[in-house]
PDB file of C-alpha atoms in Angstrom:
ATOM      1  CA  MET A   1     -16.041 -48.166 -26.382  1.00 55.00           C
ATOM      2  CA  GLU A   2     -15.402 -46.746 -29.568  1.00 61.00           C
ATOM      3  CA  ALA A   3     -17.342 -43.418 -28.858  1.00 69.00           C
ATOM      4  CA  LYS A   4     -15.640 -43.601 -25.175  1.00 74.00           C
ATOM      5  CA  TRP A   5     -12.199 -43.148 -27.032  1.00 77.00           C
ATOM      6  CA  ARG A   6     -13.125 -40.796 -29.274  1.00 85.00           C
ATOM      7  CA  TRP A   7     -13.914 -38.468 -26.075  1.00 88.00           C
ATOM      8  CA  ILE A   8     -11.067 -39.338 -24.746  1.00 85.00           C
ATOM      9  CA  LEU A   9      -8.689 -38.606 -28.002  1.00 88.00           C
ATOM     10  CA  VAL A  10     -10.402 -34.770 -27.821  1.00 92.00           C
ATOM     11  CA  THR A  11     -10.158 -34.052 -24.476  1.00 92.00           C
ATOM     12  CA  ALA A  12      -6.064 -35.544 -25.007  1.00 90.00           C
ATOM     13  CA  ILE A  13      -5.798 -31.714 -26.799  1.00 94.00           C
ATOM     14  CA  ALA A  14      -6.167 -30.205 -23.945  1.00 93.00           C
ATOM     15  CA  PRO A  15      -3.092 -31.424 -21.386  1.00 89.00           C
ATOM     16  CA  ILE A  16      -0.768 -31.867 -24.745  1.00 91.00           C
ATOM     17  CA  ALA A  17      -1.517 -28.122 -25.112  1.00 92.00           C
ATOM     18  CA  TRP A  18      -1.050 -27.018 -21.701  1.00 89.00           C
ATOM     19  CA  GLY A  19       1.885 -29.054 -21.288  1.00 85.00           C
ATOM     20  CA  SER A  20       3.366 -26.985 -24.117  1.00 90.00           C
ATOM     21  CA  ASN A  21       2.383 -23.625 -22.821  1.00 88.00           C
ATOM     22  CA  TYR A  22       4.897 -23.915 -19.658  1.00 83.00           C
ATOM     23  CA  TYR A  23       7.574 -24.072 -22.422  1.00 87.00           C
ATOM     24  CA  VAL A  24       6.063 -21.326 -24.441  1.00 91.00           C
ATOM     25  CA  THR A  25       5.597 -18.965 -21.455  1.00 88.00           C
ATOM     26  CA  ARG A  26       9.094 -19.836 -19.937  1.00 85.00           C
ATOM     27  CA  HIS A  27      10.682 -18.983 -22.951  1.00 88.00           C
ATOM     28  CA  PHE A  28       8.895 -16.211 -24.891  1.00 92.00           C
ATOM     29  CA  LEU A  29       6.886 -14.172 -22.896  1.00 91.00           C
ATOM     30  CA  PRO A  30       7.561 -11.398 -20.585  1.00 90.00           C
ATOM     31  CA  ALA A  31       8.487 -12.534 -17.239  1.00 84.00           C
ATOM     32  CA  ASP A  32       7.411  -9.653 -15.182  1.00 86.00           C
ATOM     33  CA  SER A  33       3.797  -9.384 -16.419  1.00 90.00           C
ATOM     34  CA  PRO A  34       2.066 -12.484 -15.206  1.00 90.00           C
ATOM     35  CA  LEU A  35      -1.683 -10.204 -14.821  1.00 93.00           C
ATOM     36  CA  TRP A  36      -1.279  -8.868 -18.340  1.00 94.00           C
ATOM     37  CA  GLY A  37      -0.256 -12.455 -19.417  1.00 93.00           C
ATOM     38  CA  ALA A  38      -3.315 -13.626 -18.112  1.00 93.00           C
ATOM     39  CA  VAL A  39      -5.584 -10.857 -19.646  1.00 95.00           C
ATOM     40  CA  ILE A  40      -4.083 -11.424 -23.160  1.00 95.00           C
ATOM     41  CA  ARG A  41      -4.183 -15.119 -23.052  1.00 94.00           C
ATOM     42  CA  ALA A  42      -8.147 -15.009 -21.681  1.00 96.00           C
ATOM     43  CA  LEU A  43      -9.524 -12.397 -23.204  1.00 96.00           C
ATOM     44  CA  PRO A  44      -8.681 -12.702 -27.160  1.00 96.00           C
ATOM     45  CA  ALA A  45      -9.616 -16.682 -26.851  1.00 97.00           C
ATOM     46  CA  GLY A  46     -12.961 -15.875 -24.827  1.00 97.00           C
ATOM     47  CA  LEU A  47     -14.357 -13.071 -27.676  1.00 97.00           C
ATOM     48  CA  LEU A  48     -13.676 -15.401 -30.302  1.00 97.00           C
ATOM     49  CA  LEU A  49     -15.335 -18.066 -28.796  1.00 97.00           C
ATOM     50  CA  LEU A  50     -18.226 -15.954 -28.125  1.00 97.00           C
ATOM     51  CA  ALA A  51     -18.240 -14.850 -31.404  1.00 96.00           C
ATOM     52  CA  VAL A  52     -18.606 -18.096 -32.861  1.00 96.00           C
ATOM     53  CA  ALA A  53     -21.230 -19.203 -29.979  1.00 94.00           C
ATOM     54  CA  ARG A  54     -23.411 -16.561 -30.467  1.00 92.00           C
ATOM     55  CA  GLN A  55     -24.950 -16.906 -26.760  1.00 92.00           C
ATOM     56  CA  ARG A  56     -24.929 -14.835 -23.928  1.00 92.00           C
ATOM     57  CA  PRO A  57     -25.315 -16.320 -20.544  1.00 92.00           C
ATOM     58  CA  ARG A  58     -28.892 -16.341 -19.012  1.00 88.00           C
ATOM     59  CA  GLY A  59     -30.198 -16.301 -15.420  1.00 87.00           C
ATOM     60  CA  ALA A  60     -27.902 -17.941 -13.078  1.00 89.00           C
ATOM     61  CA  TRP A  61     -25.120 -18.497 -15.642  1.00 92.00           C
ATOM     62  CA  TRP A  62     -24.152 -14.539 -15.124  1.00 94.00           C
ATOM     63  CA  TRP A  63     -22.831 -15.220 -11.282  1.00 95.00           C
ATOM     64  CA  ARG A  64     -21.799 -18.846 -12.344  1.00 94.00           C
ATOM     65  CA  SER A  65     -19.753 -17.568 -15.282  1.00 95.00           C
ATOM     66  CA  ALA A  66     -18.279 -14.796 -12.655  1.00 95.00           C
ATOM     67  CA  VAL A  67     -17.080 -17.524 -10.364  1.00 96.00           C
ATOM     68  CA  LEU A  68     -15.961 -20.348 -12.632  1.00 95.00           C
ATOM     69  CA  GLY A  69     -13.833 -17.044 -14.593  1.00 95.00           C
ATOM     70  CA  ILE A  70     -11.930 -16.704 -11.476  1.00 95.00           C
ATOM     71  CA  LEU A  71     -11.249 -20.256 -10.570  1.00 94.00           C
ATOM     72  CA  ASN A  72     -10.717 -21.749 -13.752  1.00 94.00           C
ATOM     73  CA  VAL A  73      -9.214 -18.429 -15.843  1.00 94.00           C
ATOM     74  CA  GLY A  74      -8.239 -15.409 -13.560  1.00 92.00           C
ATOM     75  CA  ALA A  75      -6.669 -16.795 -10.899  1.00 92.00           C
ATOM     76  CA  PHE A  76      -5.525 -20.043 -12.606  1.00 91.00           C
ATOM     77  CA  PHE A  77      -3.858 -18.532 -15.419  1.00 91.00           C
ATOM     78  CA  VAL A  78      -1.831 -15.620 -13.245  1.00 91.00           C
ATOM     79  CA  LEU A  79      -0.757 -18.616 -10.746  1.00 92.00           C
ATOM     80  CA  ILE A  80       0.280 -20.826 -13.742  1.00 88.00           C
ATOM     81  CA  TYR A  81       1.965 -17.720 -15.464  1.00 89.00           C
ATOM     82  CA  LEU A  82       4.186 -17.394 -12.570  1.00 89.00           C
ATOM     83  CA  ALA A  83       4.700 -21.065 -11.986  1.00 87.00           C
ATOM     84  CA  SER A  84       5.864 -21.324 -15.471  1.00 84.00           C
ATOM     85  CA  GLN A  85       8.584 -18.663 -15.059  1.00 85.00           C
ATOM     86  CA  LEU A  86       9.805 -19.713 -11.725  1.00 87.00           C
ATOM     87  CA  LEU A  87       9.829 -23.452 -12.379  1.00 83.00           C
ATOM     88  CA  PRO A  88      11.393 -25.578 -15.023  1.00 79.00           C
ATOM     89  CA  THR A  89       8.736 -26.754 -17.653  1.00 73.00           C
ATOM     90  CA  SER A  90       8.887 -30.767 -16.241  1.00 70.00           C
ATOM     91  CA  VAL A  91       8.629 -29.382 -12.830  1.00 76.00           C
ATOM     92  CA  ALA A  92       5.594 -27.354 -13.349  1.00 77.00           C
ATOM     93  CA  SER A  93       3.890 -29.219 -15.805  1.00 74.00           C
ATOM     94  CA  THR A  94       4.448 -32.701 -13.614  1.00 73.00           C
ATOM     95  CA  ILE A  95       2.677 -30.822 -10.556  1.00 78.00           C
ATOM     96  CA  MET A  96      -0.292 -30.329 -12.248  1.00 77.00           C
ATOM     97  CA  ALA A  97      -0.284 -34.190 -12.772  1.00 72.00           C
ATOM     98  CA  SER A  98      -1.644 -34.094  -9.353  1.00 73.00           C
ATOM     99  CA  SER A  99      -4.757 -32.700 -10.474  1.00 80.00           C
ATOM    100  CA  ALA A 100      -6.141 -36.155 -11.790  1.00 75.00           C
ATOM    101  CA  ALA A 101      -6.315 -37.419  -8.441  1.00 74.00           C
ATOM    102  CA  VAL A 102      -7.783 -34.500  -7.173  1.00 81.00           C
ATOM    103  CA  LEU A 103     -10.468 -34.873  -9.542  1.00 85.00           C
ATOM    104  CA  MET A 104     -10.946 -38.081  -8.513  1.00 79.00           C
ATOM    105  CA  LEU A 105     -11.430 -37.115  -5.450  1.00 80.00           C
ATOM    106  CA  LEU A 106     -13.853 -34.264  -5.621  1.00 85.00           C
ATOM    107  CA  ALA A 107     -15.917 -35.803  -8.007  1.00 85.00           C
ATOM    108  CA  TRP A 108     -17.066 -38.120  -5.166  1.00 81.00           C
ATOM    109  CA  PRO A 109     -18.738 -35.776  -3.076  1.00 85.00           C
ATOM    110  CA  LEU A 110     -19.644 -33.057  -5.416  1.00 81.00           C
ATOM    111  CA  LEU A 111     -20.722 -35.438  -8.444  1.00 83.00           C
ATOM    112  CA  GLY A 112     -21.685 -38.762  -6.849  1.00 82.00           C
ATOM    113  CA  GLU A 113     -18.704 -40.444  -9.194  1.00 81.00           C
ATOM    114  CA  ARG A 114     -17.089 -42.547  -6.310  1.00 79.00           C
ATOM    115  CA  PRO A 115     -13.927 -44.041  -7.245  1.00 75.00           C
ATOM    116  CA  GLY A 116     -12.955 -47.674  -7.198  1.00 73.00           C
ATOM    117  CA  LEU A 117     -10.106 -48.971  -4.595  1.00 77.00           C
ATOM    118  CA  PHE A 118      -7.436 -49.075  -7.309  1.00 75.00           C
ATOM    119  CA  SER A 119      -8.160 -45.705  -8.651  1.00 73.00           C
ATOM    120  CA  LEU A 120      -7.443 -44.386  -5.143  1.00 77.00           C
ATOM    121  CA  LEU A 121      -4.338 -46.385  -5.146  1.00 81.00           C
ATOM    122  CA  GLY A 122      -3.359 -45.103  -8.233  1.00 74.00           C
ATOM    123  CA  ALA A 123      -3.678 -41.602  -7.505  1.00 73.00           C
ATOM    124  CA  ALA A 124      -1.209 -42.145  -4.497  1.00 79.00           C
ATOM    125  CA  ILE A 125       1.128 -43.670  -6.587  1.00 82.00           C
ATOM    126  CA  GLY A 126       1.106 -40.573  -8.690  1.00 74.00           C
ATOM    127  CA  PHE A 127       1.471 -38.198  -6.192  1.00 74.00           C
ATOM    128  CA  THR A 128       4.434 -40.305  -4.846  1.00 81.00           C
ATOM    129  CA  GLY A 129       5.582 -39.809  -8.312  1.00 77.00           C
ATOM    130  CA  VAL A 130       5.469 -36.260  -7.960  1.00 71.00           C
ATOM    131  CA  CYS A 131       6.839 -35.821  -4.982  1.00 75.00           C
ATOM    132  CA  VAL A 132      10.367 -37.893  -5.994  1.00 78.00           C
ATOM    133  CA  MET A 133      10.386 -35.782  -9.089  1.00 68.00           C
ATOM    134  CA  LEU A 134      10.194 -32.548  -7.122  1.00 65.00           C
ATOM    135  CA  LEU A 135      12.932 -34.093  -4.867  1.00 66.00           C
ATOM    136  CA  GLY A 136      15.307 -34.708  -7.857  1.00 58.00           C
ATOM    137  CA  GLY A 137      17.933 -31.849  -8.277  1.00 46.00           C
ATOM    138  CA  GLY A 138      18.082 -33.027 -11.945  1.00 43.00           C
ATOM    139  CA  SER A 139      15.182 -30.620 -12.730  1.00 45.00           C
ATOM    140  CA  ALA A 140      16.253 -27.779 -11.087  1.00 48.00           C
ATOM    141  CA  GLY A 141      16.736 -24.486 -12.767  1.00 48.00           C
ATOM    142  CA  PRO A 142      20.129 -22.679 -13.262  1.00 45.00           C
ATOM    143  CA  GLY A 143      20.001 -21.777  -9.815  1.00 49.00           C
ATOM    144  CA  GLY A 144      20.325 -25.066  -8.564  1.00 51.00           C
ATOM    145  CA  GLY A 145      16.947 -26.110  -6.468  1.00 63.00           C
ATOM    146  CA  ILE A 146      13.380 -26.063  -6.994  1.00 76.00           C
ATOM    147  CA  ASP A 147      12.030 -22.698  -6.203  1.00 82.00           C
ATOM    148  CA  PRO A 148       9.377 -22.958  -3.231  1.00 87.00           C
ATOM    149  CA  LEU A 149       7.374 -20.155  -4.621  1.00 89.00           C
ATOM    150  CA  GLY A 150       7.197 -21.605  -7.789  1.00 87.00           C
ATOM    151  CA  VAL A 151       5.789 -25.131  -5.976  1.00 88.00           C
ATOM    152  CA  ALA A 152       3.415 -23.090  -3.805  1.00 91.00           C
ATOM    153  CA  VAL A 153       1.740 -21.236  -6.869  1.00 91.00           C
ATOM    154  CA  SER A 154       1.810 -24.234  -9.124  1.00 89.00           C
ATOM    155  CA  LEU A 155       0.057 -26.493  -6.366  1.00 90.00           C
ATOM    156  CA  GLY A 156      -2.381 -23.479  -5.938  1.00 91.00           C
ATOM    157  CA  ALA A 157      -3.433 -23.239  -9.582  1.00 90.00           C
ATOM    158  CA  MET A 158      -4.097 -26.927  -9.770  1.00 89.00           C
ATOM    159  CA  GLY A 159      -6.401 -26.726  -6.534  1.00 90.00           C
ATOM    160  CA  LEU A 160      -8.418 -23.914  -7.893  1.00 92.00           C
ATOM    161  CA  SER A 161      -9.053 -25.346 -11.400  1.00 90.00           C
ATOM    162  CA  SER A 162      -9.694 -28.665 -10.161  1.00 91.00           C
ATOM    163  CA  VAL A 163     -12.744 -26.933  -8.037  1.00 93.00           C
ATOM    164  CA  GLY A 164     -13.593 -25.282 -11.399  1.00 93.00           C
ATOM    165  CA  PHE A 165     -13.904 -28.354 -13.715  1.00 92.00           C
ATOM    166  CA  ILE A 166     -15.713 -30.222 -11.021  1.00 92.00           C
ATOM    167  CA  LEU A 167     -18.456 -27.021 -10.830  1.00 92.00           C
ATOM    168  CA  THR A 168     -18.335 -26.703 -14.516  1.00 90.00           C
ATOM    169  CA  LYS A 169     -19.266 -30.443 -15.009  1.00 88.00           C
ATOM    170  CA  ARG A 170     -22.047 -30.009 -12.190  1.00 87.00           C
ATOM    171  CA  TRP A 171     -23.566 -26.820 -13.063  1.00 88.00           C
ATOM    172  CA  SER A 172     -23.671 -27.710 -16.753  1.00 82.00           C
ATOM    173  CA  ARG A 173     -25.700 -30.819 -16.035  1.00 70.00           C
ATOM    174  CA  THR A 174     -28.134 -28.908 -13.721  1.00 59.00           C
ATOM    175  CA  ALA A 175     -31.664 -29.704 -14.484  1.00 50.00           C
ATOM    176  CA  ASP A 176     -33.211 -26.604 -13.908  1.00 52.00           C
ATOM    177  CA  GLY A 177     -35.398 -26.078 -17.154  1.00 45.00           C
ATOM    178  CA  ALA A 178     -33.010 -23.811 -18.812  1.00 50.00           C
ATOM    179  CA  ALA A 179     -32.144 -24.311 -22.129  1.00 50.00           C
ATOM    180  CA  PRO A 180     -28.857 -26.595 -22.709  1.00 70.00           C
ATOM    181  CA  VAL A 181     -25.683 -24.472 -22.802  1.00 84.00           C
ATOM    182  CA  SER A 182     -23.153 -24.958 -25.627  1.00 90.00           C
ATOM    183  CA  THR A 183     -19.606 -25.991 -24.862  1.00 92.00           C
ATOM    184  CA  LEU A 184     -18.365 -22.800 -26.777  1.00 95.00           C
ATOM    185  CA  ALA A 185     -20.794 -20.551 -24.963  1.00 94.00           C
ATOM    186  CA  LEU A 186     -19.974 -22.039 -21.743  1.00 94.00           C
ATOM    187  CA  THR A 187     -15.922 -21.781 -22.314  1.00 96.00           C
ATOM    188  CA  SER A 188     -16.285 -18.192 -23.986  1.00 97.00           C
ATOM    189  CA  TRP A 189     -17.952 -16.868 -20.848  1.00 96.00           C
ATOM    190  CA  GLN A 190     -15.353 -18.200 -18.287  1.00 96.00           C
ATOM    191  CA  LEU A 191     -12.715 -16.729 -20.417  1.00 97.00           C
ATOM    192  CA  ILE A 192     -14.058 -13.182 -20.810  1.00 97.00           C
ATOM    193  CA  ALA A 193     -15.336 -13.430 -17.234  1.00 96.00           C
ATOM    194  CA  GLY A 194     -11.791 -14.103 -15.817  1.00 96.00           C
ATOM    195  CA  GLY A 195     -10.147 -11.891 -18.171  1.00 95.00           C
ATOM    196  CA  MET A 196     -12.763  -8.902 -17.420  1.00 96.00           C
ATOM    197  CA  LEU A 197     -11.890  -9.468 -13.475  1.00 94.00           C
ATOM    198  CA  LEU A 198      -8.120  -9.281 -14.054  1.00 94.00           C
ATOM    199  CA  LEU A 199      -8.081  -6.272 -16.120  1.00 95.00           C
ATOM    200  CA  PRO A 200      -8.052  -3.662 -13.552  1.00 95.00           C
ATOM    201  CA  PHE A 201      -5.266  -5.531 -11.460  1.00 94.00           C
ATOM    202  CA  ALA A 202      -3.506  -5.648 -14.360  1.00 94.00           C
ATOM    203  CA  ALA A 203      -3.791  -1.830 -15.155  1.00 95.00           C
ATOM    204  CA  VAL A 204      -3.016  -0.937 -11.657  1.00 95.00           C
ATOM    205  CA  SER A 205      -0.041  -3.343 -10.271  1.00 93.00           C
ATOM    206  CA  GLU A 206       1.857  -3.343 -13.843  1.00 93.00           C
ATOM    207  CA  GLY A 207       0.859  -0.288 -15.737  1.00 93.00           C
ATOM    208  CA  PRO A 208       0.418  -0.310 -19.417  1.00 94.00           C
ATOM    209  CA  PRO A 209       0.398  -3.884 -21.115  1.00 93.00           C
ATOM    210  CA  PRO A 210       3.941  -4.885 -22.005  1.00 92.00           C
ATOM    211  CA  GLN A 211       5.512  -3.940 -25.379  1.00 91.00           C
ATOM    212  CA  LEU A 212       6.062  -7.194 -27.071  1.00 91.00           C
ATOM    213  CA  ASP A 213       8.542  -8.003 -30.095  1.00 93.00           C
ATOM    214  CA  LEU A 214       7.418 -10.425 -32.738  1.00 95.00           C
ATOM    215  CA  PRO A 215       8.529 -13.931 -30.933  1.00 94.00           C
ATOM    216  CA  ALA A 216       6.295 -12.694 -27.856  1.00 94.00           C
ATOM    217  CA  VAL A 217       3.125 -11.649 -30.196  1.00 95.00           C
ATOM    218  CA  LEU A 218       3.545 -15.270 -31.671  1.00 96.00           C
ATOM    219  CA  ALA A 219       3.988 -16.833 -28.541  1.00 95.00           C
ATOM    220  CA  PHE A 220       0.527 -14.900 -27.066  1.00 95.00           C
ATOM    221  CA  ALA A 221      -1.348 -15.999 -30.419  1.00 96.00           C
ATOM    222  CA  TYR A 222      -0.191 -19.695 -29.573  1.00 96.00           C
ATOM    223  CA  VAL A 223      -0.945 -19.176 -25.983  1.00 96.00           C
ATOM    224  CA  SER A 224      -4.693 -17.381 -26.394  1.00 96.00           C
ATOM    225  CA  LEU A 225      -5.792 -19.511 -29.791  1.00 96.00           C
ATOM    226  CA  ILE A 226      -4.346 -22.941 -29.134  1.00 96.00           C
ATOM    227  CA  ALA A 227      -3.193 -23.756 -25.426  1.00 95.00           C
ATOM    228  CA  THR A 228      -6.970 -21.684 -24.494  1.00 96.00           C
ATOM    229  CA  ALA A 229      -9.419 -21.518 -26.829  1.00 96.00           C
ATOM    230  CA  LEU A 230      -9.307 -24.895 -28.234  1.00 96.00           C
ATOM    231  CA  ALA A 231      -7.770 -26.598 -25.026  1.00 96.00           C
ATOM    232  CA  PHE A 232     -10.243 -25.310 -22.982  1.00 95.00           C
ATOM    233  CA  VAL A 233     -13.266 -26.319 -25.421  1.00 96.00           C
ATOM    234  CA  ALA A 234     -11.442 -29.762 -25.869  1.00 95.00           C
ATOM    235  CA  TRP A 235     -11.228 -30.063 -21.836  1.00 93.00           C
ATOM    236  CA  PHE A 236     -15.112 -29.031 -20.968  1.00 93.00           C
ATOM    237  CA  THR A 237     -16.141 -31.477 -23.781  1.00 92.00           C
ATOM    238  CA  GLY A 238     -14.325 -34.004 -22.280  1.00 91.00           C
ATOM    239  CA  LEU A 239     -16.033 -33.372 -18.877  1.00 89.00           C
ATOM    240  CA  ARG A 240     -19.326 -33.319 -20.451  1.00 88.00           C
ATOM    241  CA  HIS A 241     -19.245 -36.584 -22.156  1.00 86.00           C
ATOM    242  CA  LEU A 242     -16.643 -38.577 -19.582  1.00 85.00           C
ATOM    243  CA  PRO A 243     -16.636 -39.070 -15.782  1.00 84.00           C
ATOM    244  CA  ALA A 244     -14.357 -36.475 -14.069  1.00 83.00           C
ATOM    245  CA  GLY A 245     -12.211 -38.828 -12.710  1.00 79.00           C
ATOM    246  CA  ALA A 246     -11.472 -40.411 -16.343  1.00 78.00           C
ATOM    247  CA  VAL A 247     -11.075 -36.425 -17.537  1.00 84.00           C
ATOM    248  CA  GLY A 248      -8.353 -36.041 -15.109  1.00 81.00           C
ATOM    249  CA  LEU A 249      -6.358 -39.265 -15.844  1.00 76.00           C
ATOM    250  CA  VAL A 250      -6.194 -38.161 -19.155  1.00 81.00           C
ATOM    251  CA  GLY A 251      -4.448 -35.084 -17.796  1.00 81.00           C
ATOM    252  CA  LEU A 252      -1.246 -37.310 -17.393  1.00 74.00           C
ATOM    253  CA  LEU A 253      -0.456 -35.675 -21.174  1.00 80.00           C
ATOM    254  CA  ASN A 254       0.318 -32.560 -19.512  1.00 80.00           C
ATOM    255  CA  PRO A 255       3.593 -33.583 -17.476  1.00 74.00           C
ATOM    256  CA  VAL A 256       4.491 -35.951 -20.440  1.00 74.00           C
ATOM    257  CA  THR A 257       4.327 -33.079 -22.908  1.00 80.00           C
ATOM    258  CA  GLY A 258       6.220 -31.010 -20.411  1.00 76.00           C
ATOM    259  CA  VAL A 259       8.835 -33.267 -19.565  1.00 73.00           C
ATOM    260  CA  LEU A 260       9.801 -34.194 -23.325  1.00 77.00           C
ATOM    261  CA  LEU A 261       9.662 -30.175 -24.182  1.00 81.00           C
ATOM    262  CA  GLY A 262      11.880 -29.403 -21.464  1.00 75.00           C
ATOM    263  CA  THR A 263      14.390 -31.922 -21.997  1.00 75.00           C
ATOM    264  CA  LEU A 264      14.362 -31.822 -25.835  1.00 78.00           C
ATOM    265  CA  LEU A 265      14.195 -27.920 -26.483  1.00 79.00           C
ATOM    266  CA  ALA A 266      15.228 -26.163 -23.132  1.00 67.00           C
ATOM    267  CA  GLY A 267      17.865 -28.513 -22.376  1.00 72.00           C
ATOM    268  CA  GLU A 268      16.735 -29.257 -19.138  1.00 70.00           C
ATOM    269  CA  ALA A 269      18.206 -31.937 -17.270  1.00 69.00           C
ATOM    270  CA  PHE A 270      16.531 -35.796 -17.015  1.00 70.00           C
ATOM    271  CA  GLY A 271      18.142 -37.529 -14.263  1.00 75.00           C
ATOM    272  CA  PRO A 272      17.638 -40.859 -12.494  1.00 81.00           C
ATOM    273  CA  LEU A 273      15.316 -39.311 -10.205  1.00 76.00           C
ATOM    274  CA  GLN A 274      13.003 -37.545 -12.682  1.00 73.00           C
ATOM    275  CA  ALA A 275      12.624 -40.950 -14.506  1.00 80.00           C
ATOM    276  CA  SER A 276      11.525 -42.640 -11.450  1.00 84.00           C
ATOM    277  CA  GLY A 277       9.199 -39.964 -10.581  1.00 77.00           C
ATOM    278  CA  THR A 278       7.662 -39.995 -13.840  1.00 75.00           C
ATOM    279  CA  ALA A 279       7.571 -43.807 -14.155  1.00 83.00           C
ATOM    280  CA  LEU A 280       5.307 -43.789 -10.947  1.00 83.00           C
ATOM    281  CA  VAL A 281       3.434 -40.780 -12.199  1.00 74.00           C
ATOM    282  CA  LEU A 282       2.254 -42.647 -15.528  1.00 74.00           C
ATOM    283  CA  GLY A 283       2.148 -46.123 -13.395  1.00 79.00           C
ATOM    284  CA  GLY A 284      -0.298 -44.492 -11.164  1.00 74.00           C
ATOM    285  CA  VAL A 285      -2.710 -43.051 -13.621  1.00 67.00           C
ATOM    286  CA  LEU A 286      -2.789 -45.895 -15.854  1.00 71.00           C
ATOM    287  CA  LEU A 287      -3.572 -48.375 -12.805  1.00 76.00           C
ATOM    288  CA  GLY A 288      -6.525 -45.901 -11.955  1.00 67.00           C
ATOM    289  CA  GLN A 289      -7.861 -45.818 -15.398  1.00 60.00           C
ATOM    290  CA  ARG A 290      -7.656 -49.596 -15.782  1.00 64.00           C
ATOM    291  CA  ARG A 291      -9.484 -50.463 -12.694  1.00 45.00           C
ATOM    292  CA  SER A 292     -12.018 -47.688 -13.572  1.00 46.00           C
ATOM    293  CA  ARG A 293     -12.712 -49.453 -16.746  1.00 46.00           C
ATOM    294  CA  ALA A 294     -12.979 -52.722 -14.633  1.00 43.00           C
ATOM    295  CA  VAL A 295     -15.806 -51.085 -12.320  1.00 44.00           C
ATOM    296  CA  ARG A 296     -17.599 -49.682 -14.765  1.00 48.00           C
ATOM    297  CA  ASP A 297     -17.526 -53.172 -16.829  1.00 49.00           C
ATOM    298  CA  ARG A 298     -18.798 -54.371 -13.102  1.00 44.00           C
ATOM    299  CA  ILE A 299     -21.645 -51.756 -12.647  1.00 42.00           C
ATOM    300  CA  SER A 300     -22.809 -52.524 -16.034  1.00 46.00           C
ATOM    301  CA  SER A 301     -22.689 -56.251 -16.051  1.00 46.00           C
ATOM    302  CA  PRO A 302     -25.570 -56.827 -13.485  1.00 44.00           C
ATOM    303  CA  SER A 303     -28.181 -54.038 -15.145  1.00 44.00           C
ATOM    304  CA  ALA A 304     -27.234 -56.258 -18.227  1.00 41.00           C
ATOM    305  CA  ALA A 305     -27.800 -59.654 -16.954  1.00 40.00           C
ATOM    306  CA  SER A 306     -31.356 -58.137 -15.186  1.00 44.00           C
ATOM    307  CA  SER A 307     -32.269 -56.801 -18.484  1.00 43.00           C
ATOM    308  CA  SER A 308     -31.802 -60.683 -20.355  1.00 40.00           C
ATOM    309  CA  ARG A 309     -33.556 -62.428 -17.262  1.00 41.00           C
ATOM    310  CA  ARG A 310     -36.657 -60.182 -18.035  1.00 44.00           C
ATOM    311  CA  THR A 311     -37.050 -60.824 -21.659  1.00 39.00           C
TER     312      THR A 311
END
C-alpha cells in the first residue's frame, strides 16, 4: 500500500503541472504561434532528457516513438496550445478531466484492465460534471460564452493523448526480448519525435520563430522543463507502475489546479454551475477510485486464501 501511494504522489506531479500550463500559456505566451509554441515546448525538454538518459531507440522503437510523438506530443501540444488561448483556464483543464474515464475505458480492450461497475459509474458522473461546468456562463471569457472551437480542440487533445498514453503503457510492457527502456529515454524519444515532426510545419505556416520578451522566455522555460520534461516523466512512471485507470483518476488534479489558478490569479468567475460541475467531477473520480481499490482487494483475497490453504 505504501509503494502504491508513493507512485500516486509521483504521478500527481503531472496533472498539477499540466493544470498550471493552461494559465501560463494563456497569459504569457504568444497567441498566434501554436506550432512554434509546441516545438519550443517539446524539443528542449526532449533533448535535455536524452542527454540524461543516453539511450537511443532500437528496432521497433523508432516507429513507435514516431507514433507516440504524434499522439502525445505533436498533435497534442498544438491542440492544448490552442485550447489554452481559446478557453478560460478552468474550462480547458476541466475538459481534460474526462481523460480519466477515457483511459479507464481504453485500458479494458487494449490492456485487459477491466473497470468495475462503480468505476464506470464514477466516470459517468465525472462526464456529467464536465458538461455542467461547460454549460455555466460564469467561466466564459470576456466575450460572454465558451468558444465551441476551444471545446473541440480540447476534446481532440484529450482523445489523442489518451490513446497515446495507453499505447505507451502497452508497448512498454511488451515482452519482445528487447532490453527494458527507461522512462527517461522513452519520454525523450517521444518529445524529440513530436517536436521534429512539427518543425517544418511551424516554419512554413508561421514563418520564423516568434520574438519573445523576458516573461515569455521564462514562461517557455517553465512549460518546457516543468510542465513537459518533469511532468511527462512523472506521468509515464505512473503508467509503468499503476493501472491505467488509476493513473487517469489522478488526473483529477489537472482541473483542480486549473480552476484554482484561473479563479485566484486570472480573475475568472466561479459561479454555482462551476461549483456543481467541479463537485461532480471530484465525486465521480473519488467514487471510481474507491471502487477500484475494493475490486483489487477482492481479487487479491482469493489468491491469498488459496495460498494459505495450500500451506
